[in-house]
Amino acid sequence: MIPLQHIRKTEETDEALLQAYKQTGDQELLARLYLRYSDLVYGTCLKYLKDGELAKDAVMNIYHELLLKLNNHSVDNFKGWLYVLAKNHCLMYLRSAKKNVTVEFQQEIMQSVEFSHLDNVLEREQEFKSLENCIETLSADQKLSIRLFYLESKCYNEIVEETGLEWNKVRSLIQNGRRNLKICMEKNG
């Protein structure tokens, strides 16, 4: 290990700075390393976010994320790892931005939705009744396997333990039961 005092700025490798940061926790070392690649991070963010201000904010947020993640990861190639971190940060931002779409409130539409919502509820209730009727037409083993798998969210292994059936038999019962339910539901409209 090379003491920090003996590392000259011109000779600092990414690995030496990273190792020194992990040993000392000195953020100046990490900042020095990050600044080497800040143009890469900014360019990556600009590529994905397509907005200069958002990209600048992302560069700062990624540095904060770097502080949190670096201690939990073994990094052999800092530049490559940082690029992937920046890319994933931008993709997560874009994904969360899609979820938070704001739409204008239009009262005339909202009032008509009340009635269509009621129709949808009644339609869904009828579908559930049809499904229940179709489940009753299944063989006893299929019915039990379908109920345990879909209604009680049990996995194949749990169903095997509860029923004493073989794993392949449970898989077959669920697949055939699902197919029979689909046929029955299509017949009943």
PDB file of C-alpha atoms in Angstrom:
ATOM      1  CA  MET A   1       0.000   0.000   0.000  1.00  0.00           C
ATOM      2  CA  ILE A   2       1.297   3.427  -0.956  1.00  0.00           C
ATOM      3  CA  PRO A   3       0.906   6.140   1.684  1.00  0.00           C
ATOM      4  CA  LEU A   4      -1.319   8.994   0.546  1.00  0.00           C
ATOM      5  CA  GLN A   5       1.410  11.577   0.947  1.00  0.00           C
ATOM      6  CA  HIS A   6       3.578   9.798  -1.614  1.00  0.00           C
ATOM      7  CA  ILE A   7       0.973   9.778  -4.364  1.00  0.00           C
ATOM      8  CA  ARG A   8       1.585  12.759  -6.598  1.00  0.00           C
ATOM      9  CA  LYS A   9      -1.431  14.148  -8.407  1.00  0.00           C
ATOM     10  CA  THR A  10       0.138  13.432 -11.780  1.00  0.00           C
ATOM     11  CA  GLU A  11       0.684   9.765 -10.858  1.00  0.00           C
ATOM     12  CA  GLU A  12      -2.712   9.098  -9.280  1.00  0.00           C
ATOM     13  CA  THR A  13      -4.454   6.178 -10.925  1.00  0.00           C
ATOM     14  CA  ASP A  14      -8.158   5.563 -10.551  1.00  0.00           C
ATOM     15  CA  GLU A  15      -7.372   2.461  -8.532  1.00  0.00           C
ATOM     16  CA  ALA A  16      -5.010   4.319  -6.168  1.00  0.00           C
ATOM     17  CA  LEU A  17      -7.544   7.106  -5.540  1.00  0.00           C
ATOM     18  CA  LEU A  18     -10.359   4.625  -5.059  1.00  0.00           C
ATOM     19  CA  GLN A  19      -8.351   2.503  -2.649  1.00  0.00           C
ATOM     20  CA  ALA A  20      -7.220   5.584  -0.717  1.00  0.00           C
ATOM     21  CA  TYR A  21     -10.814   6.838  -0.497  1.00  0.00           C
ATOM     22  CA  LYS A  22     -12.085   3.488   0.763  1.00  0.00           C
ATOM     23  CA  GLN A  23      -9.340   3.373   3.405  1.00  0.00           C
ATOM     24  CA  THR A  24      -9.679   6.959   4.624  1.00  0.00           C
ATOM     25  CA  GLY A  25     -13.203   8.013   3.675  1.00  0.00           C
ATOM     26  CA  ASP A  26     -11.711  11.338   2.503  1.00  0.00           C
ATOM     27  CA  GLN A  27     -14.281  12.786   0.096  1.00  0.00           C
ATOM     28  CA  GLU A  28     -11.676  15.041  -1.494  1.00  0.00           C
ATOM     29  CA  LEU A  29     -10.093  11.935  -2.996  1.00  0.00           C
ATOM     30  CA  LEU A  30     -13.415  10.716  -4.337  1.00  0.00           C
ATOM     31  CA  ALA A  31     -14.244  14.168  -5.664  1.00  0.00           C
ATOM     32  CA  ARG A  32     -10.903  14.283  -7.480  1.00  0.00           C
ATOM     33  CA  LEU A  33     -11.645  10.901  -9.053  1.00  0.00           C
ATOM     34  CA  TYR A  34     -15.229  11.871  -9.925  1.00  0.00           C
ATOM     35  CA  LEU A  35     -14.150  15.136 -11.546  1.00  0.00           C
ATOM     36  CA  ARG A  36     -12.008  13.161 -14.016  1.00  0.00           C
ATOM     37  CA  TYR A  37     -15.176  11.651 -15.398  1.00  0.00           C
ATOM     38  CA  SER A  38     -17.728  14.393 -14.749  1.00  0.00           C
ATOM     39  CA  ASP A  39     -17.835  15.205 -18.488  1.00  0.00           C
ATOM     40  CA  LEU A  40     -18.577  11.541 -19.213  1.00  0.00           C
ATOM     41  CA  VAL A  41     -21.324  11.526 -16.589  1.00  0.00           C
ATOM     42  CA  TYR A  42     -22.786  14.792 -17.902  1.00  0.00           C
ATOM     43  CA  GLY A  43     -22.686  13.542 -21.497  1.00  0.00           C
ATOM     44  CA  THR A  44     -24.360  10.284 -20.528  1.00  0.00           C
ATOM     45  CA  CYS A  45     -27.076  12.120 -18.628  1.00  0.00           C
ATOM     46  CA  LEU A  46     -27.598  14.569 -21.481  1.00  0.00           C
ATOM     47  CA  LYS A  47     -27.908  11.660 -23.913  1.00  0.00           C
ATOM     48  CA  TYR A  48     -30.671  10.023 -21.868  1.00  0.00           C
ATOM     49  CA  LEU A  49     -32.441  13.007 -20.307  1.00  0.00           C
ATOM     50  CA  LYS A  50     -32.148  15.350 -23.324  1.00  0.00           C
ATOM     51  CA  ASP A  51     -32.184  18.417 -21.050  1.00  0.00           C
ATOM     52  CA  GLY A  52     -29.079  20.309 -19.917  1.00  0.00           C
ATOM     53  CA  GLU A  53     -30.471  21.372 -16.549  1.00  0.00           C
ATOM     54  CA  LEU A  54     -31.749  17.890 -15.729  1.00  0.00           C
ATOM     55  CA  ALA A  55     -28.365  16.487 -16.733  1.00  0.00           C
ATOM     56  CA  LYS A  56     -26.547  18.940 -14.421  1.00  0.00           C
ATOM     57  CA  ASP A  57     -28.832  17.951 -11.540  1.00  0.00           C
ATOM     58  CA  ALA A  58     -28.234  14.302 -12.337  1.00  0.00           C
ATOM     59  CA  VAL A  59     -24.441  14.788 -12.184  1.00  0.00           C
ATOM     60  CA  MET A  60     -24.809  16.049  -8.611  1.00  0.00           C
ATOM     61  CA  ASN A  61     -27.284  13.318  -7.672  1.00  0.00           C
ATOM     62  CA  ILE A  62     -25.015  10.637  -9.097  1.00  0.00           C
ATOM     63  CA  TYR A  63     -22.121  11.878  -6.944  1.00  0.00           C
ATOM     64  CA  HIS A  64     -24.359  11.510  -3.889  1.00  0.00           C
ATOM     65  CA  GLU A  65     -25.415   8.041  -5.093  1.00  0.00           C
ATOM     66  CA  LEU A  66     -21.741   7.223  -5.587  1.00  0.00           C
ATOM     67  CA  LEU A  67     -21.032   8.046  -1.939  1.00  0.00           C
ATOM     68  CA  LEU A  68     -23.741   5.616  -0.866  1.00  0.00           C
ATOM     69  CA  LYS A  69     -22.980   2.746  -3.253  1.00  0.00           C
ATOM     70  CA  LEU A  70     -19.220   2.748  -3.482  1.00  0.00           C
ATOM     71  CA  ASN A  71     -18.674   1.244  -0.035  1.00  0.00           C
ATOM     72  CA  ASN A  72     -20.944  -1.688  -0.873  1.00  0.00           C
ATOM     73  CA  HIS A  73     -19.401  -2.537  -4.244  1.00  0.00           C
ATOM     74  CA  SER A  74     -16.085  -3.904  -5.379  1.00  0.00           C
ATOM     75  CA  VAL A  75     -15.079  -1.757  -8.338  1.00  0.00           C
ATOM     76  CA  ASP A  76     -12.335  -2.925 -10.684  1.00  0.00           C
ATOM     77  CA  ASN A  77     -12.936  -0.445 -13.523  1.00  0.00           C
ATOM     78  CA  PHE A  78     -14.146   2.828 -12.042  1.00  0.00           C
ATOM     79  CA  LYS A  79     -14.856   4.541 -15.366  1.00  0.00           C
ATOM     80  CA  GLY A  80     -16.996   1.666 -16.664  1.00  0.00           C
ATOM     81  CA  TRP A  81     -18.775   1.237 -13.334  1.00  0.00           C
ATOM     82  CA  LEU A  82     -19.489   4.978 -13.152  1.00  0.00           C
ATOM     83  CA  TYR A  83     -20.883   4.977 -16.690  1.00  0.00           C
ATOM     84  CA  VAL A  84     -23.299   2.155 -15.816  1.00  0.00           C
ATOM     85  CA  LEU A  85     -24.266   3.943 -12.582  1.00  0.00           C
ATOM     86  CA  ALA A  86     -24.997   7.158 -14.517  1.00  0.00           C
ATOM     87  CA  LYS A  87     -26.968   5.318 -17.190  1.00  0.00           C
ATOM     88  CA  ASN A  88     -29.060   3.425 -14.622  1.00  0.00           C
ATOM     89  CA  HIS A  89     -29.664   6.637 -12.671  1.00  0.00           C
ATOM     90  CA  CYS A  90     -31.030   8.325 -15.797  1.00  0.00           C
ATOM     91  CA  LEU A  91     -33.171   5.341 -16.758  1.00  0.00           C
ATOM     92  CA  MET A  92     -34.656   5.185 -13.265  1.00  0.00           C
ATOM     93  CA  TYR A  93     -35.374   8.920 -13.440  1.00  0.00           C
ATOM     94  CA  LEU A  94     -37.130   8.511 -16.791  1.00  0.00           C
ATOM     95  CA  ARG A  95     -39.102   5.531 -15.513  1.00  0.00           C
ATOM     96  CA  SER A  96     -40.282   7.408 -12.426  1.00  0.00           C
ATOM     97  CA  ALA A  97     -41.109  10.489 -14.527  1.00  0.00           C
ATOM     98  CA  LYS A  98     -43.445   8.357 -16.658  1.00  0.00           C
ATOM     99  CA  LYS A  99     -45.304   7.229 -13.551  1.00  0.00           C
ATOM    100  CA  ASN A 100     -45.878  10.808 -12.407  1.00  0.00           C
ATOM    101  CA  VAL A 101     -47.702  12.149 -15.441  1.00  0.00           C
ATOM    102  CA  THR A 102     -49.833  15.179 -14.614  1.00  0.00           C
ATOM    103  CA  VAL A 103     -53.088  15.663 -16.469  1.00  0.00           C
ATOM    104  CA  GLU A 104     -55.454  18.582 -16.418  1.00  0.00           C
ATOM    105  CA  PHE A 105     -58.619  18.086 -14.381  1.00  0.00           C
ATOM    106  CA  GLN A 106     -61.715  18.273 -16.579  1.00  0.00           C
ATOM    107  CA  GLN A 107     -64.855  18.242 -14.521  1.00  0.00           C
ATOM    108  CA  GLU A 108     -67.237  17.309 -17.359  1.00  0.00           C
ATOM    109  CA  ILE A 109     -65.264  14.140 -18.005  1.00  0.00           C
ATOM    110  CA  MET A 110     -65.028  13.230 -14.342  1.00  0.00           C
ATOM    111  CA  GLN A 111     -68.793  13.337 -13.898  1.00  0.00           C
ATOM    112  CA  SER A 112     -69.387  10.933 -16.758  1.00  0.00           C
ATOM    113  CA  VAL A 113     -66.738   8.570 -15.392  1.00  0.00           C
ATOM    114  CA  GLU A 114     -68.853   7.995 -12.307  1.00  0.00           C
ATOM    115  CA  PHE A 115     -71.463   6.129 -14.331  1.00  0.00           C
ATOM    116  CA  SER A 116     -69.020   4.219 -16.484  1.00  0.00           C
ATOM    117  CA  HIS A 117     -67.180   3.188 -13.319  1.00  0.00           C
ATOM    118  CA  LEU A 118     -70.408   1.676 -12.009  1.00  0.00           C
ATOM    119  CA  ASP A 119     -70.837  -0.205 -15.297  1.00  0.00           C
ATOM    120  CA  ASN A 120     -67.263  -1.497 -15.020  1.00  0.00           C
ATOM    121  CA  VAL A 121     -67.862  -2.698 -11.471  1.00  0.00           C
ATOM    122  CA  LEU A 122     -71.004  -4.572 -12.507  1.00  0.00           C
ATOM    123  CA  GLU A 123     -69.221  -6.060 -15.510  1.00  0.00           C
ATOM    124  CA  ARG A 124     -66.299  -7.233 -13.363  1.00  0.00           C
ATOM    125  CA  GLU A 125     -68.687  -8.715 -10.820  1.00  0.00           C
ATOM    126  CA  GLN A 126     -70.378 -10.700 -13.600  1.00  0.00           C
ATOM    127  CA  GLU A 127     -66.960 -11.922 -14.806  1.00  0.00           C
ATOM    128  CA  PHE A 128     -66.110 -13.108 -11.287  1.00  0.00           C
ATOM    129  CA  LYS A 129     -69.405 -14.997 -11.066  1.00  0.00           C
ATOM    130  CA  SER A 130     -68.706 -16.659 -14.412  1.00  0.00           C
ATOM    131  CA  LEU A 131     -65.209 -17.541 -13.240  1.00  0.00           C
ATOM    132  CA  GLU A 132     -66.550 -19.075 -10.028  1.00  0.00           C
ATOM    133  CA  ASN A 133     -69.073 -21.129 -12.049  1.00  0.00           C
ATOM    134  CA  CYS A 134     -66.288 -22.299 -14.381  1.00  0.00           C
ATOM    135  CA  ILE A 135     -64.051 -23.250 -11.451  1.00  0.00           C
ATOM    136  CA  GLU A 136     -66.861 -25.462 -10.161  1.00  0.00           C
ATOM    137  CA  THR A 137     -66.826 -27.407 -13.466  1.00  0.00           C
ATOM    138  CA  LEU A 138     -63.188 -28.480 -12.957  1.00  0.00           C
ATOM    139  CA  SER A 139     -62.171 -31.843 -11.525  1.00  0.00           C
ATOM    140  CA  ALA A 140     -61.582 -31.862  -7.771  1.00  0.00           C
ATOM    141  CA  ASP A 141     -57.756 -31.914  -8.104  1.00  0.00           C
ATOM    142  CA  GLN A 142     -57.762 -29.144 -10.738  1.00  0.00           C
ATOM    143  CA  LYS A 143     -60.139 -27.037  -8.661  1.00  0.00           C
ATOM    144  CA  LEU A 144     -57.979 -27.393  -5.554  1.00  0.00           C
ATOM    145  CA  SER A 145     -54.738 -26.690  -7.421  1.00  0.00           C
ATOM    146  CA  ILE A 146     -56.185 -23.634  -9.198  1.00  0.00           C
ATOM    147  CA  ARG A 147     -57.571 -22.201  -5.946  1.00  0.00           C
ATOM    148  CA  LEU A 148     -54.293 -22.714  -4.094  1.00  0.00           C
ATOM    149  CA  PHE A 149     -52.137 -21.316  -6.918  1.00  0.00           C
ATOM    150  CA  TYR A 150     -54.204 -18.325  -8.072  1.00  0.00           C
ATOM    151  CA  LEU A 151     -56.431 -17.407  -5.161  1.00  0.00           C
ATOM    152  CA  GLU A 152     -54.064 -18.196  -2.281  1.00  0.00           C
ATOM    153  CA  SER A 153     -50.851 -17.346  -4.231  1.00  0.00           C
ATOM    154  CA  LYS A 154     -49.089 -20.561  -3.248  1.00  0.00           C
ATOM    155  CA  CYS A 155     -46.136 -21.865  -5.254  1.00  0.00           C
ATOM    156  CA  TYR A 156     -45.924 -25.346  -6.731  1.00  0.00           C
ATOM    157  CA  ASN A 157     -43.826 -26.635  -3.825  1.00  0.00           C
ATOM    158  CA  GLU A 158     -46.349 -25.404  -1.245  1.00  0.00           C
ATOM    159  CA  ILE A 159     -49.183 -27.051  -3.171  1.00  0.00           C
ATOM    160  CA  VAL A 160     -47.189 -30.314  -3.315  1.00  0.00           C
ATOM    161  CA  GLU A 161     -46.735 -30.202   0.482  1.00  0.00           C
ATOM    162  CA  GLU A 162     -50.386 -29.382   1.127  1.00  0.00           C
ATOM    163  CA  THR A 163     -51.935 -31.906  -1.289  1.00  0.00           C
ATOM    164  CA  GLY A 164     -49.363 -34.686  -1.289  1.00  0.00           C
ATOM    165  CA  LEU A 165     -49.401 -34.737  -5.090  1.00  0.00           C
ATOM    166  CA  GLU A 166     -46.233 -34.945  -7.171  1.00  0.00           C
ATOM    167  CA  TRP A 167     -44.720 -31.671  -8.453  1.00  0.00           C
ATOM    168  CA  ASN A 168     -45.282 -32.563 -12.144  1.00  0.00           C
ATOM    169  CA  LYS A 169     -48.872 -33.546 -11.382  1.00  0.00           C
ATOM    170  CA  VAL A 170     -49.503 -30.145  -9.725  1.00  0.00           C
ATOM    171  CA  ARG A 171     -47.970 -28.351 -12.713  1.00  0.00           C
ATOM    172  CA  SER A 172     -50.132 -30.376 -15.097  1.00  0.00           C
ATOM    173  CA  LEU A 173     -53.285 -29.771 -13.051  1.00  0.00           C
ATOM    174  CA  ILE A 174     -52.701 -26.009 -13.022  1.00  0.00           C
ATOM    175  CA  GLN A 175     -51.932 -25.834 -16.749  1.00  0.00           C
ATOM    176  CA  ASN A 176     -54.917 -27.990 -17.726  1.00  0.00           C
ATOM    177  CA  GLY A 177     -57.159 -26.202 -15.234  1.00  0.00           C
ATOM    178  CA  ARG A 178     -56.171 -22.822 -16.655  1.00  0.00           C
ATOM    179  CA  ARG A 179     -56.869 -24.061 -20.203  1.00  0.00           C
ATOM    180  CA  ASN A 180     -60.264 -25.495 -19.143  1.00  0.00           C
ATOM    181  CA  LEU A 181     -61.152 -22.225 -17.397  1.00  0.00           C
ATOM    182  CA  LYS A 182     -60.312 -20.252 -20.528  1.00  0.00           C
ATOM    183  CA  ILE A 183     -62.495 -22.522 -22.677  1.00  0.00           C
ATOM    184  CA  CYS A 184     -65.358 -22.294 -20.199  1.00  0.00           C
ATOM    185  CA  MET A 185     -65.087 -18.498 -19.913  1.00  0.00           C
ATOM    186  CA  GLU A 186     -65.094 -18.142 -23.722  1.00  0.00           C
ATOM    187  CA  LYS A 187     -68.209 -20.316 -23.973  1.00  0.00           C
ATOM    188  CA  ASN A 188     -70.020 -18.238 -21.345  1.00  0.00           C
ATOM    189  CA  GLY A 189     -69.156 -15.004 -23.115  1.00  0.00           C
TER     190      GLY A 189
END
